[in-house]
Coordinates of N, CA and C in Angstrom, one line a residue:
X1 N 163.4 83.4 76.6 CA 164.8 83.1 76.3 C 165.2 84.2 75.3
X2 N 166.6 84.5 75.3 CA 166.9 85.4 74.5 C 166.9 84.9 73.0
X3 N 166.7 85.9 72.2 CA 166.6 85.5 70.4 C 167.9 85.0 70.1
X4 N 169.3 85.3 70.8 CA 170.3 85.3 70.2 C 170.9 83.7 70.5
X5 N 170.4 83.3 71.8 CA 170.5 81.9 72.0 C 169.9 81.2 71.2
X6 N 168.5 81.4 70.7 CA 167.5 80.5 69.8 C 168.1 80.4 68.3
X7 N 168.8 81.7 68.3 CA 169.3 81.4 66.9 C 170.6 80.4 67.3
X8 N 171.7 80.5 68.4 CA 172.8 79.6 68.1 C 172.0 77.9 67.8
X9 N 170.7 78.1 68.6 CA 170.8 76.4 68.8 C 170.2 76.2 67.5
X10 N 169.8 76.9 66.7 CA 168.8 76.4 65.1 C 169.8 76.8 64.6
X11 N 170.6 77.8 64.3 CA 172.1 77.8 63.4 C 172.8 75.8 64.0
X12 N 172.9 75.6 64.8 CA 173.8 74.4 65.6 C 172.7 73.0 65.0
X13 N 171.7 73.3 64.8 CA 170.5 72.0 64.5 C 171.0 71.9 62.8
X14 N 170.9 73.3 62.4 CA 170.4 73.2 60.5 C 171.8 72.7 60.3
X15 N 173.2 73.3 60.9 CA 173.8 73.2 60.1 C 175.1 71.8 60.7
X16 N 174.5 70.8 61.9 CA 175.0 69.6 61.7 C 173.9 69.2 60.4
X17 N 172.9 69.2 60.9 CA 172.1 68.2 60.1 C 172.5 68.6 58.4
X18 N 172.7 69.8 58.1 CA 172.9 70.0 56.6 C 174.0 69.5 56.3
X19 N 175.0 69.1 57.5 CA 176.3 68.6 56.9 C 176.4 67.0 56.9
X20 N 175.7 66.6 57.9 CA 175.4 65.2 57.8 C 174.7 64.7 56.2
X21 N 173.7 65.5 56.1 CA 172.5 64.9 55.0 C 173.5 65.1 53.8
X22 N 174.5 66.1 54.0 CA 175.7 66.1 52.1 C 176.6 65.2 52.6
X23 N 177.0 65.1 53.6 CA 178.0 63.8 54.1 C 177.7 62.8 53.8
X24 N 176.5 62.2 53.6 CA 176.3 60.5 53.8 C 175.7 60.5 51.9
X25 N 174.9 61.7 51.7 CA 174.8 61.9 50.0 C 175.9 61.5 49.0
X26 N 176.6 62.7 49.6 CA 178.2 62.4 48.7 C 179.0 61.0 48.7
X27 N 179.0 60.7 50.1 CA 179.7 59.3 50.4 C 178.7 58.3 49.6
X28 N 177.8 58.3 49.9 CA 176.8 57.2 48.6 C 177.2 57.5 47.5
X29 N 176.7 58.8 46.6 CA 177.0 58.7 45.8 C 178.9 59.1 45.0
X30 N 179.1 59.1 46.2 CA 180.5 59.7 45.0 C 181.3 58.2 45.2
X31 N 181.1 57.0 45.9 CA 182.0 55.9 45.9 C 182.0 55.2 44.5
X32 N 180.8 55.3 43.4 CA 181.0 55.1 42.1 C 181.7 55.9 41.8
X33 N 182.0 57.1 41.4 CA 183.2 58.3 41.2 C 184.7 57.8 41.0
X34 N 184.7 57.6 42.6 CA 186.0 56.9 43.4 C 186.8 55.9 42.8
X35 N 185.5 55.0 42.8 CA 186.0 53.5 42.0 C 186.6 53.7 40.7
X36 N 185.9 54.5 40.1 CA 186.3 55.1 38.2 C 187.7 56.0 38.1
X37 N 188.0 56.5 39.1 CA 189.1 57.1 39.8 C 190.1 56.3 40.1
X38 N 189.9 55.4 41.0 CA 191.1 54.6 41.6 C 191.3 53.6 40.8
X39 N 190.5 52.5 40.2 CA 190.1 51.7 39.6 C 190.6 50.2 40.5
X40 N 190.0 50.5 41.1 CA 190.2 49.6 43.0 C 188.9 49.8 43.6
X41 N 188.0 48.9 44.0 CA 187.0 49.1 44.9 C 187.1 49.2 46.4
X42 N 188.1 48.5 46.7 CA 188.7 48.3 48.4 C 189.5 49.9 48.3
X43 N 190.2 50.0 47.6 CA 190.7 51.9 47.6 C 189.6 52.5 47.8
X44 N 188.5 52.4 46.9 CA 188.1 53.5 46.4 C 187.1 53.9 47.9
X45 N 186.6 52.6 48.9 CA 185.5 52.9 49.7 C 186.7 53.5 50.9
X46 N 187.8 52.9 50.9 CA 188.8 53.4 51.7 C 188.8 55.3 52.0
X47 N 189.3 55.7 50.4 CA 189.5 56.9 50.5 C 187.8 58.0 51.0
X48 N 186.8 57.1 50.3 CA 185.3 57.4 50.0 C 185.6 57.5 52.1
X49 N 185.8 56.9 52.9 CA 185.5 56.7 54.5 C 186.2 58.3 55.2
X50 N 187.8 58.2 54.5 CA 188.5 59.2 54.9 C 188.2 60.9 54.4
X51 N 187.7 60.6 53.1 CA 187.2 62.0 52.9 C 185.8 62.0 53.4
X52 N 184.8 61.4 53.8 CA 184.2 61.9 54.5 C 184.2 62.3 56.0
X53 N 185.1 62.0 56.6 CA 186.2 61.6 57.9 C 186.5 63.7 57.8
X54 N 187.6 64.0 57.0 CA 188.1 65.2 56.3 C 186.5 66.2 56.0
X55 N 185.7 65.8 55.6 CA 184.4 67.0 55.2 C 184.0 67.4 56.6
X56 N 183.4 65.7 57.4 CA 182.9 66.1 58.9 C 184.0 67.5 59.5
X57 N 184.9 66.5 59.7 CA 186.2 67.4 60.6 C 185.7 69.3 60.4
X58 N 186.5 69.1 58.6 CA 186.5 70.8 58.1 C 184.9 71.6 58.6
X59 N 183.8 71.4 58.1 CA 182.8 71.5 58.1 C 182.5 71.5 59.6
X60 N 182.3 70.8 60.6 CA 181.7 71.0 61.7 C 182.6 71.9 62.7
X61 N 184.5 71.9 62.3 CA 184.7 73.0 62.7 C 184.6 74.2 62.1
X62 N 184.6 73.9 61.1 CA 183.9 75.6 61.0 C 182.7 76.3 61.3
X63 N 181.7 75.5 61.6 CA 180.5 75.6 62.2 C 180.8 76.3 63.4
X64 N 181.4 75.7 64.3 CA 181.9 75.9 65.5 C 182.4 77.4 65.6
X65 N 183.2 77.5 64.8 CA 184.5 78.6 64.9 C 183.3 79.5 64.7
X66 N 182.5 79.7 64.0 CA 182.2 80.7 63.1 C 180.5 81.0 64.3
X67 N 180.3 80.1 65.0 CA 178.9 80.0 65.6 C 179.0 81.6 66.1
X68 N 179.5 82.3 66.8 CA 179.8 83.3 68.0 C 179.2 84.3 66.8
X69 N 178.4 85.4 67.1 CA 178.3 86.6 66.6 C 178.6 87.6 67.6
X70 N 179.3 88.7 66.8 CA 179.1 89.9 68.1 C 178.2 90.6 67.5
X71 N 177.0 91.0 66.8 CA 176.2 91.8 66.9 C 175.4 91.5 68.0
X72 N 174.6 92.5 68.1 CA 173.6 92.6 68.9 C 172.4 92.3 68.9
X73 N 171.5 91.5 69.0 CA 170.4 91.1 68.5 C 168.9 91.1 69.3
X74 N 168.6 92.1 69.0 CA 167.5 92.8 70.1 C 166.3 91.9 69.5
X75 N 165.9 91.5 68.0 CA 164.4 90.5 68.3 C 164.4 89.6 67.3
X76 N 163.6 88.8 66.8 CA 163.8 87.9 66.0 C 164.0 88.3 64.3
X77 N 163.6 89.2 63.9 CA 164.1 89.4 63.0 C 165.6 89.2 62.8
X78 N 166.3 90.0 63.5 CA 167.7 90.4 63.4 C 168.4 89.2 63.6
X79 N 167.5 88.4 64.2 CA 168.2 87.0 64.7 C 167.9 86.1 63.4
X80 N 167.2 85.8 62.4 CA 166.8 85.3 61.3 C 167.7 85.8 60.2
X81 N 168.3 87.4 60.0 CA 169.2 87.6 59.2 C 170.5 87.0 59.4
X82 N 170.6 87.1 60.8 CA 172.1 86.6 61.0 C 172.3 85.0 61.2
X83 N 171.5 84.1 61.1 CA 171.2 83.1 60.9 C 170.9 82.4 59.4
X84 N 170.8 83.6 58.8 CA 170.8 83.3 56.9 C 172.4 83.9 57.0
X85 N 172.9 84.4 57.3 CA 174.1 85.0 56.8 C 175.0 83.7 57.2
X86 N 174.7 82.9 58.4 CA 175.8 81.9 58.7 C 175.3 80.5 58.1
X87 N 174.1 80.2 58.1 CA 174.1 79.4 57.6 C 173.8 79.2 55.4
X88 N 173.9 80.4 55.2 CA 174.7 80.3 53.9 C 176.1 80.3 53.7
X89 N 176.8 81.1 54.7 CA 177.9 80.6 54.7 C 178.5 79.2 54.9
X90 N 177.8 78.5 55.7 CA 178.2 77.0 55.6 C 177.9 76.3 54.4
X91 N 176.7 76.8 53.8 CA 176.5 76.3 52.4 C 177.5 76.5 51.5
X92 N 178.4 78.0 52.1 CA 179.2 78.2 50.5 C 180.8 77.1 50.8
X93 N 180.6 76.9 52.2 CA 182.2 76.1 52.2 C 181.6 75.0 52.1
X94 N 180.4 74.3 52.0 CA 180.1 72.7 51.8 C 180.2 72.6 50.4
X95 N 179.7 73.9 49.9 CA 180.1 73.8 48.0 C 181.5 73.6 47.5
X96 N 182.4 74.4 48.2 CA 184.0 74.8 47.6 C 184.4 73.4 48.4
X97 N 184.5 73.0 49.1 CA 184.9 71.6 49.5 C 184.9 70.3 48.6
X98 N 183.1 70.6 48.0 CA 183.1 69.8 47.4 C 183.5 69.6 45.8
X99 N 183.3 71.2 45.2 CA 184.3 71.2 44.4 C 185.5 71.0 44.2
X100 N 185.9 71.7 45.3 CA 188.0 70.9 45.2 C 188.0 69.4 45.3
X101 N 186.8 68.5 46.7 CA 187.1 67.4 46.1 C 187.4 66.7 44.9
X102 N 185.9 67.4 43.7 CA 185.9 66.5 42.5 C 187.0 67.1 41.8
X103 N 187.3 68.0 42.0 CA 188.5 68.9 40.9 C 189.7 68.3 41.0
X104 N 190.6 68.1 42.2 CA 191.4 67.4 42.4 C 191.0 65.7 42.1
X105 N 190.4 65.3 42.3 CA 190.1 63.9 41.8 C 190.2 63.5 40.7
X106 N 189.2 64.7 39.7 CA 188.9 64.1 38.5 C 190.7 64.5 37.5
X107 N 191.1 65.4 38.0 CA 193.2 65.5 37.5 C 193.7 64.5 37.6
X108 N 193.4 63.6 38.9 CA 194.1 62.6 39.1 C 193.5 61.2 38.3
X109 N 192.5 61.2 38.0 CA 191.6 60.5 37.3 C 192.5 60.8 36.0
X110 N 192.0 61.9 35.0 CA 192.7 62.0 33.8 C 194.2 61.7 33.9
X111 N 195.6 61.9 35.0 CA 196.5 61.6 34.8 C 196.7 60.0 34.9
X112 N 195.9 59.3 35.4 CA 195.9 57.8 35.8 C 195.4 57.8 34.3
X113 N 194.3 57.5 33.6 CA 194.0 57.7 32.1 C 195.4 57.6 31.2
X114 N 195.8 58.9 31.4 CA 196.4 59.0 30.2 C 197.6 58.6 30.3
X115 N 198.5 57.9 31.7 CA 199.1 56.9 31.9 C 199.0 55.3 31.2
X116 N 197.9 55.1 31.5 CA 196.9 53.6 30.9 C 197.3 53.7 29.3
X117 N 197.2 54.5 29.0 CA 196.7 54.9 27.3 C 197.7 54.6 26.6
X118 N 199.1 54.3 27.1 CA 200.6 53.9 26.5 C 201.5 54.7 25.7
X119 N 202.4 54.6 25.4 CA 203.1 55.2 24.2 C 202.5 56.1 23.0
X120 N 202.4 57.2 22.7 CA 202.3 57.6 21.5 C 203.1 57.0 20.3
X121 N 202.7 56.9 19.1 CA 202.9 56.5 17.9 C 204.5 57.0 17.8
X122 N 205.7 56.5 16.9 CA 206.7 57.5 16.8 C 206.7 58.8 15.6
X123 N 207.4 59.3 16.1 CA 207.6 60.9 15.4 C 208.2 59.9 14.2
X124 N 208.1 61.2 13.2 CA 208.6 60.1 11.7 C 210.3 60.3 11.6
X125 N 210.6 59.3 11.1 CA 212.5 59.7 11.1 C 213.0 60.3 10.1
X126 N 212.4 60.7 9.1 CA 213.3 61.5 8.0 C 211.7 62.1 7.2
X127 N 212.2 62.6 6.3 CA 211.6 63.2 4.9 C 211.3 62.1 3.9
X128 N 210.1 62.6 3.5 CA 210.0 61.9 1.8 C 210.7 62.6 1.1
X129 N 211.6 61.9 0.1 CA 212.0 63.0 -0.9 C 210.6 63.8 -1.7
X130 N 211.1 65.0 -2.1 CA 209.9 66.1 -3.1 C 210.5 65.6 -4.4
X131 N 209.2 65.3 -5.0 CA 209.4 65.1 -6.7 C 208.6 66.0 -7.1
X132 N 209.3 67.4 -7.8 CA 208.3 67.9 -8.7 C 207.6 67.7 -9.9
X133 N 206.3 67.7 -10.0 CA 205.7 67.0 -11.2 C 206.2 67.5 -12.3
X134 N 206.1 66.8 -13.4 CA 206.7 67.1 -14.7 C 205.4 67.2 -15.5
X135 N 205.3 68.0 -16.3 CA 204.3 68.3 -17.2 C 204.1 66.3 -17.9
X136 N 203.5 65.9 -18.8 CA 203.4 65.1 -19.3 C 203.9 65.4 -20.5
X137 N 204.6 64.3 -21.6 CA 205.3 64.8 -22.8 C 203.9 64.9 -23.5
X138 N 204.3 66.4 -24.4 CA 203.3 66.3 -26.0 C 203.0 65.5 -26.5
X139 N 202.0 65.3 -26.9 CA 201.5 63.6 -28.0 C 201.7 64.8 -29.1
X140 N 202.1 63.8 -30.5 CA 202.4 64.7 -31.7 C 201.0 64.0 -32.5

């Protein structure tokens, strides 16, 4: 069989399965996240279902989009580089994904916060009068 096929179907194996194994990681672990975020458990597994819903989607189409190479790939070596080139690329959009996740989350988290947190104290309404000290009188 040609190298160039062996590589789509081991690029197509590593890189569902790498997206599945951070898909169901994240979703375990980031629904404590969520919760501290929303401060709603029923929200938080809600949103926790749909953004993993959104990672699959992004993530396995780009897998897709991105599968086709036009080089030419005469033997396994060349088929091994271009198979590290793609499937670190999917590494680097499962990273930035998941950073914008927590990034956008945790803003929304601090603006929820510091909503909670109530009114600041009031600004003061006037001046103290200034008394300048006065020496103390001479004792004689």
């Amino acid at each position: 069989m040609d190298p160039k096929v062996w590589m789509y179907l081991v690029y197509l194996a590593v890189s569902v399965g790498l997206t599945v194994w951070v898909a169901t990681t994240l979703s375990r672990n980031g629904l404590v996240f969520l919760a501290d975020v929303f401060a709603d458990a029923k929200l938080a597994k809600a949103v926790n279902q749909l953004l993993v819903m959104g990672f699959y989607l992004l993530n396995l189409g780009y897998v897709t989009v991105t599968m086709r190479s036009g080089d030419t790939i005469a033997d396994t070596s060349e088929a091994l580089e271009t198979l590290s080139m793609k499937i670190g690329l999917v590494l680097l959009v499962l990273g930035v994904l998941h950073f914008c996740n927590v990034f956008f989350l945790g803003r929304y988290r601090r603006g929820r916060l510091r909503q909670q947190q109530g009114m600041p104290p009031l600004p003061p309404a006037g001046r103290l009068p200034f008394h300048p000290q006065t020496p103390p009188p001479a004792r004689a």
